[in-house]
Every structure is written in structure tokens, then in C-alpha cells.
Amino acid sequence: GDSVTQMEGPVTLSEEAFLTINCTYTATGYPSLFWYVQYPGEGLQLLLKATKADDKGSNKGFEATYRKETTSFHLEKGSVQVSDSAVYFCALYTQGGSEKLVFGKGTKLTVNP
Amino acid sequence: DSGVTQTPKHLITATGQRVTLRCSPRSGDLSVYWYQQSLDQGLQFLIQYYNGEERAKGNILERFSAQQFPDLHSELNLSSLELGDSALYFCASSLRQGPEKLFFGSGTQLSVL
């Protein structure tokens, strides 16, 4: 079945550091890929998405590129802020497949001033 | 604010009891999804309804049931509760059948003592 593997957390960075959170996937078919973010005490919010190979999703300074050859969708940000502290989830959805959004286990990011 | 309302925010109950979690989707959204979030299992998809009909089923126990009413709000019923059912239960909604963009509520924290 479809699955998503994220790098183990937690990740702790200083403000203005470069962020990478790795995500790889296994899917039967051609999935759409997503990053969701969960701030403390809140529900998940869609951060960015990509629907086909080589697409780059971007939002709030975060970027991720859909790499079909390496089945990856790594999340990056050039300069993190304290307000980026949250849990980040990689997810995939395959239309005509399981018809559900499959999430990774999440990676907790803490940014210190 | 995602526009998805979940009640109650917190629920404390005893083993063997039955509880009902309620979700009001964003105005205009026809799909409602239920997810369970726990430390060991991560985010697990339970069930989806679209315009009143069950659309997809995930890892939902037989002790759990759900429905979507004509006004599109949804309820998740959990019965014969066990300690292991303690988790954060999220509802999410989307306009269409597929989960291309989900809007999550802030969740119901269930504690079974």
C-alpha cells in the first residue's frame, strides 16, 4: 500500500538556519504530494503541494520539489524563524488508489532565538 | 481559523463508556474526514463521508461508527472505550470527494481513564 517515510525528529535549529526535512514515499500509481504543518494546540494546515513530477510547491518561504526518480519530496527553507516551530507532516494521495490522504509520522521542529 | 468546528475540545471518560464527537465542516464543503492522532500510530485515517454517504474507510474499529447528517455535520461515535482509544481525534473537510486540500479542525482530545 501507499506509505510515507519522514526523517525522525525532533529537529532543533537556531533562528536563520537552513532547514531540510526529508520525505520519501511509496505509491502504486502517480500520487499528489503534500506538506502539512501543525502548530501547537491547532489542527493541521496545508503548507504546500505538488501534483506532478518536477513541480515545486512553495509557500511562506518553504519549498519542496516532486522528485519521481528518487520518490522524494523534501521540505526546505532557507532561513527559519521562531514562529516556524511546529510539527511538519508529509503526505500523499493517489486518485483511483486508496482514495485517502496518507500521512508520515511527522517531524517536530523547534527553532530557538 | 480553518472554519471547521469540533466539539468538545476535551473529553475525559472511563473504560467501557460511549462518547460522541461532533464536527461541523466549512461552509460549502461536502466531504468530512475523521483522523485519529496518537504518539505511537501517528495520524490514522478512520473514515470519510461525502454528501451524506460513506466514501472511504480506513483503520476504523468495529466499536467506532460515524455518520454525516443532511446538514453535512458529522458525528463519530466511540463505544466500549479502552485505554488505548485515548488520542486526539481530528475532523477535516473538503469541497470535493478527493482530499486534495483538507481543512482541519482543532481536534477533540479524548482521555480514557
mmCIF file of C-alpha atoms in Angstrom:
data_model
loop_
_atom_site.group_PDB
_atom_site.id
_atom_site.type_symbol
_atom_site.label_atom_id
_atom_site.label_comp_id
_atom_site.label_asym_id
_atom_site.label_seq_id
_atom_site.Cartn_x
_atom_site.Cartn_y
_atom_site.Cartn_z
ATOM 1 C CA GLY A 1 0.000 0.000 0.000
ATOM 2 C CA ASP A 2 0.885 3.669 -0.144
ATOM 3 C CA SER A 3 3.230 4.938 2.542
ATOM 4 C CA VAL A 4 5.289 7.972 3.527
ATOM 5 C CA THR A 5 8.563 7.973 5.440
ATOM 6 C CA GLN A 6 9.810 11.133 7.116
ATOM 7 C CA MET A 7 13.064 11.822 8.871
ATOM 8 C CA GLU A 8 12.916 11.174 12.588
ATOM 9 C CA GLY A 9 12.670 14.199 14.807
ATOM 10 C CA PRO A 10 12.869 16.240 16.771
ATOM 11 C CA VAL A 11 14.852 18.830 14.844
ATOM 12 C CA THR A 12 16.253 21.817 16.741
ATOM 13 C CA LEU A 13 17.691 24.796 14.877
ATOM 14 C CA SER A 14 18.769 28.329 15.609
ATOM 15 C CA GLU A 15 16.936 31.224 14.011
ATOM 16 C CA GLU A 16 18.051 31.925 10.411
ATOM 17 C CA ALA A 17 19.420 28.398 9.956
ATOM 18 C CA PHE A 18 18.694 26.325 6.847
ATOM 19 C CA LEU A 19 16.028 23.660 7.181
ATOM 20 C CA THR A 20 15.638 20.350 5.383
ATOM 21 C CA ILE A 21 13.100 17.720 6.372
ATOM 22 C CA ASN A 22 13.382 14.570 4.287
ATOM 23 C CA CYS A 23 10.360 12.749 2.929
ATOM 24 C CA THR A 24 10.230 9.695 0.689
ATOM 25 C CA TYR A 25 7.195 7.811 -0.488
ATOM 26 C CA THR A 26 5.942 4.524 -1.876
ATOM 27 C CA ALA A 27 2.854 4.601 -4.028
ATOM 28 C CA THR A 28 1.001 2.477 -6.538
ATOM 29 C CA GLY A 29 0.228 4.967 -9.223
ATOM 30 C CA TYR A 30 1.009 8.630 -9.623
ATOM 31 C CA PRO A 31 0.452 10.443 -6.326
ATOM 32 C CA SER A 32 -0.001 14.077 -5.422
ATOM 33 C CA LEU A 33 2.333 15.119 -2.614
ATOM 34 C CA PHE A 34 1.688 17.484 0.285
ATOM 35 C CA TRP A 35 3.281 19.102 3.292
ATOM 36 C CA TYR A 36 1.004 19.947 6.208
ATOM 37 C CA VAL A 37 2.011 21.905 9.317
ATOM 38 C CA GLN A 38 0.571 21.610 12.822
ATOM 39 C CA TYR A 39 1.216 24.496 15.214
ATOM 40 C CA PRO A 40 0.904 23.806 18.951
ATOM 41 C CA GLY A 41 -2.692 23.267 20.005
ATOM 42 C CA GLU A 42 -4.058 23.548 16.472
ATOM 43 C CA GLY A 43 -5.191 21.322 13.637
ATOM 44 C CA LEU A 44 -3.143 20.654 10.542
ATOM 45 C CA GLN A 45 -2.875 23.252 7.785
ATOM 46 C CA LEU A 46 -1.876 22.676 4.195
ATOM 47 C CA LEU A 47 1.552 24.257 3.670
ATOM 48 C CA LEU A 48 2.243 23.353 0.040
ATOM 49 C CA LYS A 49 1.621 20.685 -2.553
ATOM 50 C CA ALA A 50 2.804 19.345 -5.910
ATOM 51 C CA THR A 51 0.813 17.203 -8.292
ATOM 52 C CA LYS A 52 3.330 16.060 -10.919
ATOM 53 C CA ALA A 53 6.996 15.265 -11.328
ATOM 54 C CA ASP A 54 9.418 18.228 -11.136
ATOM 55 C CA ASP A 55 6.681 20.513 -9.795
ATOM 56 C CA LYS A 56 7.845 22.785 -6.986
ATOM 57 C CA GLY A 57 5.377 23.691 -4.268
ATOM 58 C CA SER A 58 6.129 26.817 -2.268
ATOM 59 C CA ASN A 59 4.542 28.862 0.496
ATOM 60 C CA LYS A 60 5.758 31.144 3.329
ATOM 61 C CA GLY A 61 9.381 30.642 2.273
ATOM 62 C CA PHE A 62 9.089 26.844 2.317
ATOM 63 C CA GLU A 63 9.730 24.816 -0.835
ATOM 64 C CA ALA A 64 9.539 21.186 -1.894
ATOM 65 C CA THR A 65 10.168 19.600 -5.298
ATOM 66 C CA TYR A 66 8.417 16.448 -6.505
ATOM 67 C CA ARG A 67 11.227 14.064 -7.497
ATOM 68 C CA LYS A 68 9.795 10.976 -9.189
ATOM 69 C CA GLU A 69 13.194 9.397 -9.843
ATOM 70 C CA THR A 70 14.061 9.374 -6.136
ATOM 71 C CA THR A 71 10.433 9.181 -4.882
ATOM 72 C CA SER A 72 11.111 12.148 -2.629
ATOM 73 C CA PHE A 73 9.509 15.433 -1.615
ATOM 74 C CA HIS A 74 11.946 17.088 0.809
ATOM 75 C CA LEU A 75 10.867 20.268 2.591
ATOM 76 C CA GLU A 76 13.341 23.175 2.670
ATOM 77 C CA LYS A 77 13.505 26.694 3.995
ATOM 78 C CA GLY A 78 16.480 28.971 3.678
ATOM 79 C CA SER A 79 16.122 30.855 6.955
ATOM 80 C CA VAL A 80 13.833 29.593 9.693
ATOM 81 C CA GLN A 81 12.120 31.751 12.296
ATOM 82 C CA VAL A 82 10.971 31.022 15.828
ATOM 83 C CA SER A 83 7.397 31.123 14.507
ATOM 84 C CA ASP A 84 8.155 28.115 12.270
ATOM 85 C CA SER A 85 8.307 25.870 15.335
ATOM 86 C CA ALA A 86 5.689 23.216 14.666
ATOM 87 C CA VAL A 87 5.202 19.619 13.560
ATOM 88 C CA TYR A 88 5.520 19.030 9.821
ATOM 89 C CA PHE A 89 3.759 16.167 8.039
ATOM 90 C CA CYS A 90 4.478 14.837 4.583
ATOM 91 C CA ALA A 91 1.505 13.198 2.859
ATOM 92 C CA LEU A 92 0.400 11.653 -0.401
ATOM 93 C CA TYR A 93 -2.845 10.980 -2.210
ATOM 94 C CA THR A 94 -3.332 8.727 -5.208
ATOM 95 C CA GLN A 95 -6.510 9.300 -7.148
ATOM 96 C CA GLY A 96 -8.076 5.995 -8.071
ATOM 97 C CA GLY A 97 -5.948 4.267 -5.441
ATOM 98 C CA SER A 98 -6.809 4.045 -1.779
ATOM 99 C CA GLU A 99 -8.648 7.378 -2.090
ATOM 100 C CA LYS A 100 -7.213 8.578 1.204
ATOM 101 C CA LEU A 101 -4.550 11.022 2.279
ATOM 102 C CA VAL A 102 -1.687 9.027 3.801
ATOM 103 C CA PHE A 103 0.491 10.872 6.307
ATOM 104 C CA GLY A 104 4.005 10.359 7.525
ATOM 105 C CA LYS A 105 4.598 10.281 11.286
ATOM 106 C CA GLY A 106 5.533 13.946 11.459
ATOM 107 C CA THR A 107 8.731 15.799 12.304
ATOM 108 C CA LYS A 108 8.803 18.218 15.199
ATOM 109 C CA LEU A 109 10.802 21.379 14.537
ATOM 110 C CA THR A 110 11.920 23.719 17.293
ATOM 111 C CA VAL A 111 13.589 26.997 16.351
ATOM 112 C CA ASN A 112 15.472 28.805 19.097
ATOM 113 C CA PRO A 113 16.141 32.578 19.063
ATOM 114 C CA ASP B 1 -9.331 29.680 11.799
ATOM 115 C CA SER B 2 -9.961 26.815 9.358
ATOM 116 C CA GLY B 3 -13.748 27.106 9.544
ATOM 117 C CA VAL B 4 -14.080 23.514 10.784
ATOM 118 C CA THR B 5 -15.615 23.273 14.259
ATOM 119 C CA GLN B 6 -15.140 20.316 16.555
ATOM 120 C CA THR B 7 -16.812 19.793 19.900
ATOM 121 C CA PRO B 8 -15.995 19.123 22.611
ATOM 122 C CA LYS B 9 -12.334 20.175 22.780
ATOM 123 C CA HIS B 10 -11.617 17.822 25.668
ATOM 124 C CA LEU B 11 -13.373 14.688 26.844
ATOM 125 C CA ILE B 12 -12.498 12.596 29.875
ATOM 126 C CA THR B 13 -14.321 9.334 30.383
ATOM 127 C CA ALA B 14 -13.930 5.829 31.777
ATOM 128 C CA THR B 15 -13.288 2.486 30.130
ATOM 129 C CA GLY B 16 -16.397 0.825 28.765
ATOM 130 C CA GLN B 17 -18.198 4.099 28.173
ATOM 131 C CA ARG B 18 -19.546 5.573 24.937
ATOM 132 C CA VAL B 19 -18.879 9.078 23.602
ATOM 133 C CA THR B 20 -19.881 11.154 20.596
ATOM 134 C CA LEU B 21 -17.590 13.623 18.867
ATOM 135 C CA ARG B 22 -19.129 16.264 16.665
ATOM 136 C CA CYS B 23 -17.801 18.064 13.609
ATOM 137 C CA SER B 24 -19.190 20.936 11.562
ATOM 138 C CA PRO B 25 -17.390 21.300 8.237
ATOM 139 C CA ARG B 26 -16.517 24.550 6.494
ATOM 140 C CA SER B 27 -19.469 26.204 4.856
ATOM 141 C CA GLY B 28 -19.972 24.597 1.438
ATOM 142 C CA ASP B 29 -17.685 21.630 1.989
ATOM 143 C CA LEU B 30 -19.322 18.290 1.208
ATOM 144 C CA SER B 31 -16.644 15.862 2.433
ATOM 145 C CA VAL B 32 -15.845 15.113 6.050
ATOM 146 C CA TYR B 33 -12.871 13.018 7.159
ATOM 147 C CA TRP B 34 -12.070 11.632 10.587
ATOM 148 C CA TYR B 35 -8.487 11.016 11.732
ATOM 149 C CA GLN B 36 -7.033 9.664 14.942
ATOM 150 C CA GLN B 37 -3.681 11.029 16.119
ATOM 151 C CA SER B 38 -1.638 9.213 18.732
ATOM 152 C CA LEU B 39 2.043 9.268 19.647
ATOM 153 C CA ASP B 40 2.716 5.695 18.601
ATOM 154 C CA GLN B 41 0.489 5.407 15.497
ATOM 155 C CA GLY B 42 0.734 8.947 14.158
ATOM 156 C CA LEU B 43 -2.186 10.184 12.044
ATOM 157 C CA GLN B 44 -4.515 7.349 11.094
ATOM 158 C CA PHE B 45 -7.380 7.810 8.656
ATOM 159 C CA LEU B 46 -10.629 6.463 10.051
ATOM 160 C CA ILE B 47 -13.448 7.234 7.661
ATOM 161 C CA GLN B 48 -14.727 9.681 5.045
ATOM 162 C CA TYR B 49 -18.215 10.848 4.161
ATOM 163 C CA TYR B 50 -19.223 12.740 1.067
ATOM 164 C CA ASN B 51 -22.610 14.441 0.920
ATOM 165 C CA GLY B 52 -24.082 12.049 3.461
ATOM 166 C CA GLU B 53 -22.678 8.822 2.046
ATOM 167 C CA GLU B 54 -19.736 6.799 3.312
ATOM 168 C CA ARG B 55 -16.962 7.250 0.746
ATOM 169 C CA ALA B 56 -13.864 5.557 2.144
ATOM 170 C CA LYS B 57 -12.935 3.548 5.177
ATOM 171 C CA GLY B 58 -9.596 3.292 6.872
ATOM 172 C CA ASN B 59 -8.410 1.764 10.127
ATOM 173 C CA ILE B 60 -11.691 2.215 11.967
ATOM 174 C CA LEU B 61 -12.510 -0.264 14.706
ATOM 175 C CA GLU B 62 -15.876 -2.020 14.781
ATOM 176 C CA ARG B 63 -16.551 -0.284 18.119
ATOM 177 C CA PHE B 64 -16.421 3.029 16.274
ATOM 178 C CA SER B 65 -19.046 4.358 13.906
ATOM 179 C CA ALA B 66 -19.761 7.610 12.159
ATOM 180 C CA GLN B 67 -22.394 9.339 10.103
ATOM 181 C CA GLN B 68 -22.934 12.542 8.176
ATOM 182 C CA PHE B 69 -26.272 14.257 8.534
ATOM 183 C CA PRO B 70 -28.323 16.149 5.910
ATOM 184 C CA ASP B 71 -26.936 19.467 7.172
ATOM 185 C CA LEU B 72 -23.462 17.934 6.498
ATOM 186 C CA HIS B 73 -22.270 17.909 10.081
ATOM 187 C CA SER B 74 -20.767 14.618 11.189
ATOM 188 C CA GLU B 75 -20.561 12.618 14.370
ATOM 189 C CA LEU B 76 -18.043 9.974 15.389
ATOM 190 C CA ASN B 77 -19.322 7.508 17.967
ATOM 191 C CA LEU B 78 -16.834 5.570 20.064
ATOM 192 C CA SER B 79 -18.168 2.775 22.261
ATOM 193 C CA SER B 80 -16.825 0.222 24.742
ATOM 194 C CA LEU B 81 -13.900 2.557 25.209
ATOM 195 C CA GLU B 82 -10.478 1.194 26.087
ATOM 196 C CA LEU B 83 -7.395 2.916 27.468
ATOM 197 C CA GLY B 84 -5.785 2.652 24.049
ATOM 198 C CA ASP B 85 -8.512 4.797 22.492
ATOM 199 C CA SER B 86 -7.058 7.843 24.222
ATOM 200 C CA ALA B 87 -5.961 10.102 21.390
ATOM 201 C CA LEU B 88 -6.583 13.348 19.563
ATOM 202 C CA TYR B 89 -9.417 12.961 17.060
ATOM 203 C CA PHE B 90 -9.427 15.326 14.123
ATOM 204 C CA CYS B 91 -12.148 16.143 11.684
ATOM 205 C CA ALA B 92 -11.284 17.640 8.311
ATOM 206 C CA SER B 93 -13.425 18.850 5.448
ATOM 207 C CA SER B 94 -13.002 19.471 1.752
ATOM 208 C CA LEU B 95 -15.169 20.751 -1.035
ATOM 209 C CA ARG B 96 -14.868 17.709 -3.294
ATOM 210 C CA GLN B 97 -14.631 13.955 -2.864
ATOM 211 C CA GLY B 98 -10.863 13.833 -3.008
ATOM 212 C CA PRO B 99 -8.570 15.092 -0.196
ATOM 213 C CA GLU B 100 -6.570 17.441 -2.426
ATOM 214 C CA LYS B 101 -6.974 20.209 0.124
ATOM 215 C CA LEU B 102 -8.186 19.419 3.608
ATOM 216 C CA PHE B 103 -9.165 21.910 6.278
ATOM 217 C CA PHE B 104 -8.686 20.526 9.764
ATOM 218 C CA GLY B 105 -10.482 21.347 12.970
ATOM 219 C CA SER B 106 -8.515 21.805 16.163
ATOM 220 C CA GLY B 107 -9.422 18.332 17.387
ATOM 221 C CA THR B 108 -11.049 16.607 20.341
ATOM 222 C CA GLN B 109 -8.655 15.301 22.961
ATOM 223 C CA LEU B 110 -10.113 12.076 24.364
ATOM 224 C CA SER B 111 -8.760 10.678 27.600
ATOM 225 C CA VAL B 112 -9.994 7.261 28.696
ATOM 226 C CA LEU B 113 -9.192 6.554 32.353
#
